[in-house]
XYZ file of C-alpha atoms in Angstrom:
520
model
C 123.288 124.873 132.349
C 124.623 127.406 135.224
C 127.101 129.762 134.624
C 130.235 128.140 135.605
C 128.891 124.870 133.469
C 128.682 127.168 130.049
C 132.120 128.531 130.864
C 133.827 125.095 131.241
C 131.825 123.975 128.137
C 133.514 126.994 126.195
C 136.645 125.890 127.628
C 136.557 122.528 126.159
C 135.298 123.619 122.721
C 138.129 125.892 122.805
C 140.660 123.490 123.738
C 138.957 120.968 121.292
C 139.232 123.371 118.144
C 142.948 124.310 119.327
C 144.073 119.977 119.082
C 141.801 120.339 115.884
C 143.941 122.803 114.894
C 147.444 121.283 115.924
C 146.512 118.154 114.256
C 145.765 119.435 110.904
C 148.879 121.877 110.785
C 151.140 118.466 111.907
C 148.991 115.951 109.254
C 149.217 118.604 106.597
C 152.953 119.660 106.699
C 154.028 115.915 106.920
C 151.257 114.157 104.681
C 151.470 116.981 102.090
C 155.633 115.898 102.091
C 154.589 112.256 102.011
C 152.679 112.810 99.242
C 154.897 114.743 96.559
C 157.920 112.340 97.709
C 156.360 108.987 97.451
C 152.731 108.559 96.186
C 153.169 110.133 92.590
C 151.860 113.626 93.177
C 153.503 115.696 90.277
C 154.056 118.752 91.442
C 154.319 119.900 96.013
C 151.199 122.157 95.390
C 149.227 118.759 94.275
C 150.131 117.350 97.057
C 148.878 120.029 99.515
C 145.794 119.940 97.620
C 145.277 116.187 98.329
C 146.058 116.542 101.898
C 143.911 119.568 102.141
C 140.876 118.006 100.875
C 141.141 114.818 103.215
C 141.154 117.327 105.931
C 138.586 119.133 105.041
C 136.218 116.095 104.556
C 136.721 114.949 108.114
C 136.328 118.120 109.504
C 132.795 118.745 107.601
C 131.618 115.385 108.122
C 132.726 116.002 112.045
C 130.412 119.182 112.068
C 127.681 117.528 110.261
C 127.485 114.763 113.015
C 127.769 117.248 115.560
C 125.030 119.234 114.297
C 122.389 116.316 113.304
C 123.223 115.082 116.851
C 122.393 118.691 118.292
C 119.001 119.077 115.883
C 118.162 115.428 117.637
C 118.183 113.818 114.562
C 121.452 111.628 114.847
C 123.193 109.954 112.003
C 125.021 106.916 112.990
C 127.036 105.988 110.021
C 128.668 109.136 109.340
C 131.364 108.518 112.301
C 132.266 105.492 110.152
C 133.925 107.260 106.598
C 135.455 109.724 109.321
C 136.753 106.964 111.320
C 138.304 105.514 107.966
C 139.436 109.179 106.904
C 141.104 109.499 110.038
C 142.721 106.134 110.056
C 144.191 107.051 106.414
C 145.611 109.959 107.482
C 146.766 108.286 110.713
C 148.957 105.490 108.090
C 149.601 108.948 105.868
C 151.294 110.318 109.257
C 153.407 107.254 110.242
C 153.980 106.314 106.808
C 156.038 109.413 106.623
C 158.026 108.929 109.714
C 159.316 105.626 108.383
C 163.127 105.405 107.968
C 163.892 103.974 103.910
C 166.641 101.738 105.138
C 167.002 99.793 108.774
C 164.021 100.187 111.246
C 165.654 101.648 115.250
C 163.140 101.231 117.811
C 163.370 104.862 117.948
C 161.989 104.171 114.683
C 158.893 102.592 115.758
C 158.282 105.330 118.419
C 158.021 107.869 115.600
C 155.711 106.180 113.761
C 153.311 105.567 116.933
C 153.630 109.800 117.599
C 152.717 110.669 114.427
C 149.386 109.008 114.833
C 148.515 110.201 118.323
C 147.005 113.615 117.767
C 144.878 112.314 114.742
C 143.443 109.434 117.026
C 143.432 111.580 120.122
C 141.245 114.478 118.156
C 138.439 111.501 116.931
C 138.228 110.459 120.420
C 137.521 114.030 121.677
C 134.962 114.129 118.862
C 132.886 110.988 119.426
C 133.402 112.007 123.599
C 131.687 115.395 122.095
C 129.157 113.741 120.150
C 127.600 111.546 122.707
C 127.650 114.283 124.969
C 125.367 116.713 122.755
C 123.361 113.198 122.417
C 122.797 112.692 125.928
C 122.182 116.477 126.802
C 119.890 116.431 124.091
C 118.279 113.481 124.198
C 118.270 112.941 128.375
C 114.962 109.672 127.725
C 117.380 107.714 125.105
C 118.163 104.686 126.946
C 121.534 103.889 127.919
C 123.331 101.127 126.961
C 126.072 99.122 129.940
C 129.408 98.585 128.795
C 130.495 95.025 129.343
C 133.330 94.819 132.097
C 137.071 94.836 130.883
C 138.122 91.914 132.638
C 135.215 90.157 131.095
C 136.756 90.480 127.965
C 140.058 89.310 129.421
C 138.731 86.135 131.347
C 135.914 85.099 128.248
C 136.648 86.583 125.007
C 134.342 84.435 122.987
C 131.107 84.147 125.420
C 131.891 87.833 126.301
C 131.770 88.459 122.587
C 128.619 86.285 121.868
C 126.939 87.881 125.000
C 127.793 91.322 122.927
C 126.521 90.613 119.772
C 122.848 89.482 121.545
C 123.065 92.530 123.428
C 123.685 94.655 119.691
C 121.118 92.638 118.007
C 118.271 92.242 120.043
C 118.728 96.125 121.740
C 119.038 94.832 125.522
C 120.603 97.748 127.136
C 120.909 96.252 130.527
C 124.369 93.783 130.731
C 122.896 92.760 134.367
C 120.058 91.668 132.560
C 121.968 89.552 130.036
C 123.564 88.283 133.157
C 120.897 87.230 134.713
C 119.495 85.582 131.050
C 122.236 83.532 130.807
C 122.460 82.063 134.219
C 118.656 81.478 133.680
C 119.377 79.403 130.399
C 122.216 77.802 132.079
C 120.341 76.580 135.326
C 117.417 75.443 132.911
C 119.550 73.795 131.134
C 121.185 71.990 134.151
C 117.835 70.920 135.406
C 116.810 69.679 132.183
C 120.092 67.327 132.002
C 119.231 66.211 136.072
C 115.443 65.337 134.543
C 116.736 63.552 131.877
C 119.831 61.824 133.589
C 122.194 63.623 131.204
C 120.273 63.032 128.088
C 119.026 66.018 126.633
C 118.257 64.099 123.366
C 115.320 62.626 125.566
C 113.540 65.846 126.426
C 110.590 67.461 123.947
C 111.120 69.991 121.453
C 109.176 72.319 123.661
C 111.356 71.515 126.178
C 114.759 72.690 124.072
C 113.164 75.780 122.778
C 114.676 77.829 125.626
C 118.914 76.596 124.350
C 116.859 77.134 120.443
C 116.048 80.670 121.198
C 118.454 82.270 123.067
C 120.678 83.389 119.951
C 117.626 84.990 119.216
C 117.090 87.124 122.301
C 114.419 84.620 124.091
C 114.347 84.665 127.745
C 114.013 80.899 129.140
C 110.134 82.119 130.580
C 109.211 83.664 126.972
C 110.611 80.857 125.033
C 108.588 77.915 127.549
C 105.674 80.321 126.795
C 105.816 80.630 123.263
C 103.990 77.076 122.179
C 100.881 78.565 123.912
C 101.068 81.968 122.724
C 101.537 80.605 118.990
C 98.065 77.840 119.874
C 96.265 80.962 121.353
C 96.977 82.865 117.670
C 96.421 80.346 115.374
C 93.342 79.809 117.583
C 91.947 83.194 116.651
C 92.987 83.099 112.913
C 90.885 79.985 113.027
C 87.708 81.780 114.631
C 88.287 85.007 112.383
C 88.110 82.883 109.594
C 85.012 80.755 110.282
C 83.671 83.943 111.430
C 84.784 85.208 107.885
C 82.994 82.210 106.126
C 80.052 82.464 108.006
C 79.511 86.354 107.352
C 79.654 85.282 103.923
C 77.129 82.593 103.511
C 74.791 84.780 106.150
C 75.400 87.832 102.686
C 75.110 84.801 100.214
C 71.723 83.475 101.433
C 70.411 87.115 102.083
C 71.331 88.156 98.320
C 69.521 84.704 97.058
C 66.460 85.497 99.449
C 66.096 89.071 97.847
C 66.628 88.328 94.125
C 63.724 85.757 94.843
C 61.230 88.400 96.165
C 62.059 90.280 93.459
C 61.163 87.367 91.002
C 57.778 86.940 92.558
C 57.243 90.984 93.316
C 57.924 90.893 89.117
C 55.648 88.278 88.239
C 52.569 89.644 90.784
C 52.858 92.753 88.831
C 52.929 90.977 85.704
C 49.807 88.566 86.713
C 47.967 91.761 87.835
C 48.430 93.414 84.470
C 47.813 90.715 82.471
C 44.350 90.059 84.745
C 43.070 94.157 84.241
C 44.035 93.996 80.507
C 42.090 90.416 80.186
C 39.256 91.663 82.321
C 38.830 94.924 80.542
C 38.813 93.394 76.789
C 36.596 91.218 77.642
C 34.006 93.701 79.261
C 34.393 95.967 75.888
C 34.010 92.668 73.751
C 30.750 91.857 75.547
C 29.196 95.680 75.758
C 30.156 95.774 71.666
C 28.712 92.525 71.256
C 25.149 93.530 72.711
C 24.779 96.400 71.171
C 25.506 94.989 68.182
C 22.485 92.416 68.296
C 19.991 94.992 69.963
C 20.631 96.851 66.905
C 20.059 93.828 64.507
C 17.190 92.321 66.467
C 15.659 96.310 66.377
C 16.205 96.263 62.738
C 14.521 93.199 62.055
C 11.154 94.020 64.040
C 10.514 97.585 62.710
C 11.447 96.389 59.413
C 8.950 93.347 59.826
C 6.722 95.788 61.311
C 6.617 98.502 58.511
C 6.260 95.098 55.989
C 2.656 94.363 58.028
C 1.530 98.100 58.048
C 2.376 98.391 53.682
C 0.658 95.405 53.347
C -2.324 95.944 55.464
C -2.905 99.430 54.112
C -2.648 97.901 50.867
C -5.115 95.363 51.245
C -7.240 98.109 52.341
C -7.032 100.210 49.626
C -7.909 96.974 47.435
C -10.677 96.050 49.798
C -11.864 100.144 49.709
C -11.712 99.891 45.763
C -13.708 97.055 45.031
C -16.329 97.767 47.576
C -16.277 101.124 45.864
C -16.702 99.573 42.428
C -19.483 96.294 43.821
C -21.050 98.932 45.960
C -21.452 102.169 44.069
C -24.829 102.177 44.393
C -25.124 101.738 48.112
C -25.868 104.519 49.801
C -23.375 106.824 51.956
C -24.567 104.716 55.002
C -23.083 102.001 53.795
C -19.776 103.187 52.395
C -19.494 105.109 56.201
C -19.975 101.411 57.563
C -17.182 100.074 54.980
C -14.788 103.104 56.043
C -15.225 102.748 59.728
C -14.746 98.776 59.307
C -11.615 99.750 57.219
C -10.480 102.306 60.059
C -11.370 99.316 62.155
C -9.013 97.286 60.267
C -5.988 99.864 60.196
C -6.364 100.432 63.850
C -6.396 96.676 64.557
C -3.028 96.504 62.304
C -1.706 99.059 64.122
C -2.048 97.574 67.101
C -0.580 94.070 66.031
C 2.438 96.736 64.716
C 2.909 98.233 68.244
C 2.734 95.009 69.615
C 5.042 93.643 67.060
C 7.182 96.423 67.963
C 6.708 95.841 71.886
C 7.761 92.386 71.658
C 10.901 93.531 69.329
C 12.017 95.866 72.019
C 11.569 93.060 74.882
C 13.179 90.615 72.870
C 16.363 93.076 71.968
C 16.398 94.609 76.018
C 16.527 90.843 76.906
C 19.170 89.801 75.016
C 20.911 92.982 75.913
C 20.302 92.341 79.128
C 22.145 88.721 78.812
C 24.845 90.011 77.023
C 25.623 92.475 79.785
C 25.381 89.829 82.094
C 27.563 87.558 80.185
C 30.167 91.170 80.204
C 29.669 91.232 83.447
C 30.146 87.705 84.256
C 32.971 87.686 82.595
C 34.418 91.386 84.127
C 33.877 89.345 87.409
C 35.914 86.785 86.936
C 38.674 88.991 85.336
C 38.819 90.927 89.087
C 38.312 87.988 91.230
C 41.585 86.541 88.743
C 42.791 90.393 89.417
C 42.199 89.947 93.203
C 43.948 86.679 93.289
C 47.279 87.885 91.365
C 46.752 90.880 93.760
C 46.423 88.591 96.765
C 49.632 86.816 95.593
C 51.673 89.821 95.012
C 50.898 90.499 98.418
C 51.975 87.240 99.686
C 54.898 88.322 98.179
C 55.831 91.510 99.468
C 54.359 90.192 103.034
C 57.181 87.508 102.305
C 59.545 90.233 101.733
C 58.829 91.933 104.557
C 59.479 88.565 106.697
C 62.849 88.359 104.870
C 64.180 91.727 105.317
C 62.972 91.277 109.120
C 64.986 88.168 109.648
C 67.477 89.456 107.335
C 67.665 92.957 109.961
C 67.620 89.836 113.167
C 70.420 88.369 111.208
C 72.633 91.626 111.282
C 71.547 92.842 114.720
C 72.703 89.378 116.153
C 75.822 89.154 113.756
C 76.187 92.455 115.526
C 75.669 91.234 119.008
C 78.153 88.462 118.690
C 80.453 90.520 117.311
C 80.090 92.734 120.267
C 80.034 89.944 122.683
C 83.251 89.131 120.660
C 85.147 92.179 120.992
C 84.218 92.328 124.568
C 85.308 88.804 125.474
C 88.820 89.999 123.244
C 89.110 92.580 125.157
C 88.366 91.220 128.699
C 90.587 88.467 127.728
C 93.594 91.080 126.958
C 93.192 92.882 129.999
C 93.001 89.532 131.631
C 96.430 88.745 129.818
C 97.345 92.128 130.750
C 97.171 91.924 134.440
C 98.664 88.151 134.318
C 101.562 89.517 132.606
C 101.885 92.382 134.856
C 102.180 89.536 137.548
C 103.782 87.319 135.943
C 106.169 90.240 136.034
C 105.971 91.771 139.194
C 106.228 87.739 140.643
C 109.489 87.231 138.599
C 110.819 90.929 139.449
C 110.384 89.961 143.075
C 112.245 86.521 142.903
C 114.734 87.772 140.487
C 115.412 90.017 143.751
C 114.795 87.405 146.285
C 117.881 85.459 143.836
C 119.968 88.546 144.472
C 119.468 88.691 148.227
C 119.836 84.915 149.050
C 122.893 85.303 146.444
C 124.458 87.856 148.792
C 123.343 85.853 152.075
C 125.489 83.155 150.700
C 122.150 80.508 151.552
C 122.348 76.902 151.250
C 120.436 75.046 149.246
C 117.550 74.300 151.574
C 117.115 77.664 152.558
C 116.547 78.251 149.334
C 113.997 76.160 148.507
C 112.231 77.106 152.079
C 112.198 81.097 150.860
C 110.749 79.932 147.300
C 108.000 77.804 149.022
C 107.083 80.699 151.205
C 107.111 82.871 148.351
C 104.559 80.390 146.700
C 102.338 80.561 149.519
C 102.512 85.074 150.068
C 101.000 84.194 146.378
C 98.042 82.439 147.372
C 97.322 84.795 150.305
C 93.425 86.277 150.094
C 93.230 89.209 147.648
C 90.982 90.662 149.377
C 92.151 90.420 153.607
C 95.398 89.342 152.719
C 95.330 86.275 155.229
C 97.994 83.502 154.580
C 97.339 80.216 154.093
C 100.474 78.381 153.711
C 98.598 74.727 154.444
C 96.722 75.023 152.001
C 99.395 75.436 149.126
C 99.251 72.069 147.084
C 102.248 69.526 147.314
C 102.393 68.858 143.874
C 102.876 72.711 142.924
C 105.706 72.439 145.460
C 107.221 69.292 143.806
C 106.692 70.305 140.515
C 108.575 74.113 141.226
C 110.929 72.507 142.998
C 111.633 69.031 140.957
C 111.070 67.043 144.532
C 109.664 63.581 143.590
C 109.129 63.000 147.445
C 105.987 64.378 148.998
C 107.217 64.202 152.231
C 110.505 66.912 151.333
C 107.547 68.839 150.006
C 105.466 68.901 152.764
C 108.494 69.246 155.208
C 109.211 72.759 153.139
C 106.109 73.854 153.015
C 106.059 73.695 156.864
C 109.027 75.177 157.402
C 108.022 78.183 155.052
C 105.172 78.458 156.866
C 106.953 79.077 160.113
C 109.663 81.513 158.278
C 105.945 83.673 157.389
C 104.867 83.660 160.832
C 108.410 84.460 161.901
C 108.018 88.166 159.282
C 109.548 86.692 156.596
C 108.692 88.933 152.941
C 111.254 89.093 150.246
């Protein structure tokens, strides 16, 4: 604010706090009076009191408004209780001007002055208010005032064209202007379509006359059938996407508790193999050394058997040659011992053969109970190899699972980016339709306005909306017209001509007001 700005600003304050001022001394001195004399109050002083406090609630709740609206932080029902405060006090005031018997008109002047400083002092403080709000707040969107004479000429559309405006927050009254002639022209071209019977036309049809209470513009309403199909279309795909993603984590959790079913019983088949393979290997080594010791037994103890007898025999034999030949000479009792030695070596040698064949005999049948062990170890690891074999099926069938279970998530995650992509191209597509859808309407809504103040016939009309059709379907890219090659039946259906040849004769006419500069 410059200098001169402040200094009228202090001015007003001034002169604001000064009818502040004169309006509490006149509401307290007569509503004090009022007070004592006819609404009970005991005692004068209890009466003051009463009329003190009411004035001293509107004037805090008036500087609490004005201060939330200075701190930007607004609070839009306080003006209410001070607006019935004030109004009490204003009824307070004239109440005490009334005359107790026969009402003058002088009468009914009083009452009306008593009130007019009250009322005049709320209207300087809501003036106040929205000032601080709008210096304040300079982005808060404004909101037109409907014309007086409005009021005067319609009272009840005027007032149902206010409460849309208050209930769906259009700021704009040109705007809910131009929504209402919209809905009315519709709605005058629907009855023409339908020769006056608008029981005839589809419920998508009457959704623009539905909606309109409900702040619906006649384009938003015709395009909200689509807009609803396009949603429930992707709640539909979200949730088969939804259903799928679940079976996909359904089959993957069935695929893994399977592997590790088999992974369990591989381990278990390979355990079970060693444990088999190894008892059976100590069974057989125990077993053959068992009967090498019993077959070893049996020889030497066969063996010593032959040797006590032989020597025996000997001694026998050596005794009774002794005895028949005691009178031979030394010669021949040398022959008899070296026959005898003969003898014991012979025995001997039938005992280490004995004993040779006893240790053949028990290495051979060691040697084919080892090779029954080891038969047997054998077929414990090849049984060993084969659970091994299948436990490595199963992890190599693991491995394929968790591969096409990773495939599964990187292409879940492809379409899903594929998805979102195609969303999002799709809502910039929307995007830039919308922005001209409205940039087309903005410059026909204009168009409207200028043929409006041209005072245009009907024709001409239609010949600036054709041309307007065909600056749309100019080349994006040279900008070249075409107006030829604009299609009849967008002209008939835009225009509700059921003859061709009108259509045709417009489009060539708006192709000449082109050529002639024509651009709304």
């Amino acid at each position: 604010m410059t200098t001169p700005q402040k200094w009228a600003a202090a001015g007003i304050v001034a002169a604001a706090l000064a009818l502040a001022g004169i309006g509490l001394y006149l509401s307290f001195e007569h509503v004090a009076g009022f007070a004592f004399d006819r609404l009970g109050f005991g005692t004068l002083r209890q009466g003051q009191l009463f009329t003190g406090g009411v004035d001293t609630g509107i004037m805090v709740l008036i500087a609490i408004d004005l201060l939330m609206a200075w701190l930007r932080r607004p609070v839009g029902w306080i003006r209410y209780p001070v607006w019935l405060l004030t109004a009490a006090t204003v009824v307070l005031n004239a109440a005490s001007a009334a005359p107790k018997g026969h009402w003058g008109w002088l009468d009914y002047v009083a009452v009306a002055a008593h009130g007019i400083v009250p009322v005049l002092f709320i209207v300087v403080v809501d003036v106040g208010r929205d000032s601080i709000d709008r210096v304040v707040r300079p982005e808060r969107a404004e909101r037109d005032s409907i014309p007086l004479i409005r009021w005067l000429l319609a009272p009840v559309r005027t007032g149902r064209v206010y409460r849309r405006m208050r209930l769906y927050d259009v700021h704009s009254y040109p705007e809910m202007v131009r929504r209402d002639q919209e809905l009315i022209a519709y709605e005058l071209w629907l009855k023409r379509k339908y020769d006056g019977d608008l029981s005839a036309a589809g419920q998508d049809e009457l959704l623009p006359m539905t909606m309109a209470p409900y702040g619906y513009t006649v384009a938003r309403a015709l395009a909200m059938p689509a807009e609803q199909e396009q949603a429930a279309e992707i709640r539909d795909e979200e949730a088969a996407l939804r259903k799928l993603e679940a079976g996909t984590r359904r089959r993957l959790a069935e695929t893994a508790a399977q592997a590790e079913a088999l992974r369990a019983d591989g381990a278990l088949e390979t355990v079970r193999a060693a444990v088999d393979g190894e008892t059976g290997q100590a069974r057989a080594h125990a077993q053959a050394q068992v009967t090498a010791a019993e077959r070893a037994a049996a020889k030497e103890e066969e063996a010593l058997e032959s040797a006590l007898v032989a020597e025996a025999r000997a001694r026998t034999a050596a005794a009774e040659s002794a005895e028949a030949k005691e009178r031979t000479a030394v010669a021949a009792a040398d022959r008899e011992t070296a026959r005898l030695e003969l003898a014991a070596a012979e025995d001997r040698r039938k005992a280490a053969d004995a004993d040779k064949a006893a240790a053949a005999e028990a290495a051979a049948i060691d040697t084919q109970t080892i090779a029954v062990a080891r038969k047997a170890a054998a077929e414990a690891d090849e049984r060993a190899a084969e659970t091994e074999q299948r436990a490595a099926e199963a992890r190599l069938a693991v491995l394929e699972i968790a591969r096409r279970e990773a495939e599964e998530i990187a292409r879940r995650e492809s379409a899903a980016v594929a998805a979102a992509q195609s969303r999002e191209a799709a809502a910039e597509a929307e995007r830039r339709a919308a922005e001209t859808r409205l940039a087309t309407a903005e410059i026909e809504r204009l168009a409207v306005e200028a043929e409006d103040v041209a005072k245009l016939t009907p024709r001409q009309r239609a010949v600036r909306k054709v041309a307007r059709m065909c600056l749309r379907t100019a080349d994006p890219e040279t900008g070249e017209l075409r107006p030829m090659s604009l299609p009849l039946a967008d002209i008939q259906r835009e225009l509700d001509v059921s003859s061709s040849a009108t259509a045709s004769e417009y489009r060539v006419e708006a192709a000449e007001l082109l050529a002639q500069g024509y651009r709304p």
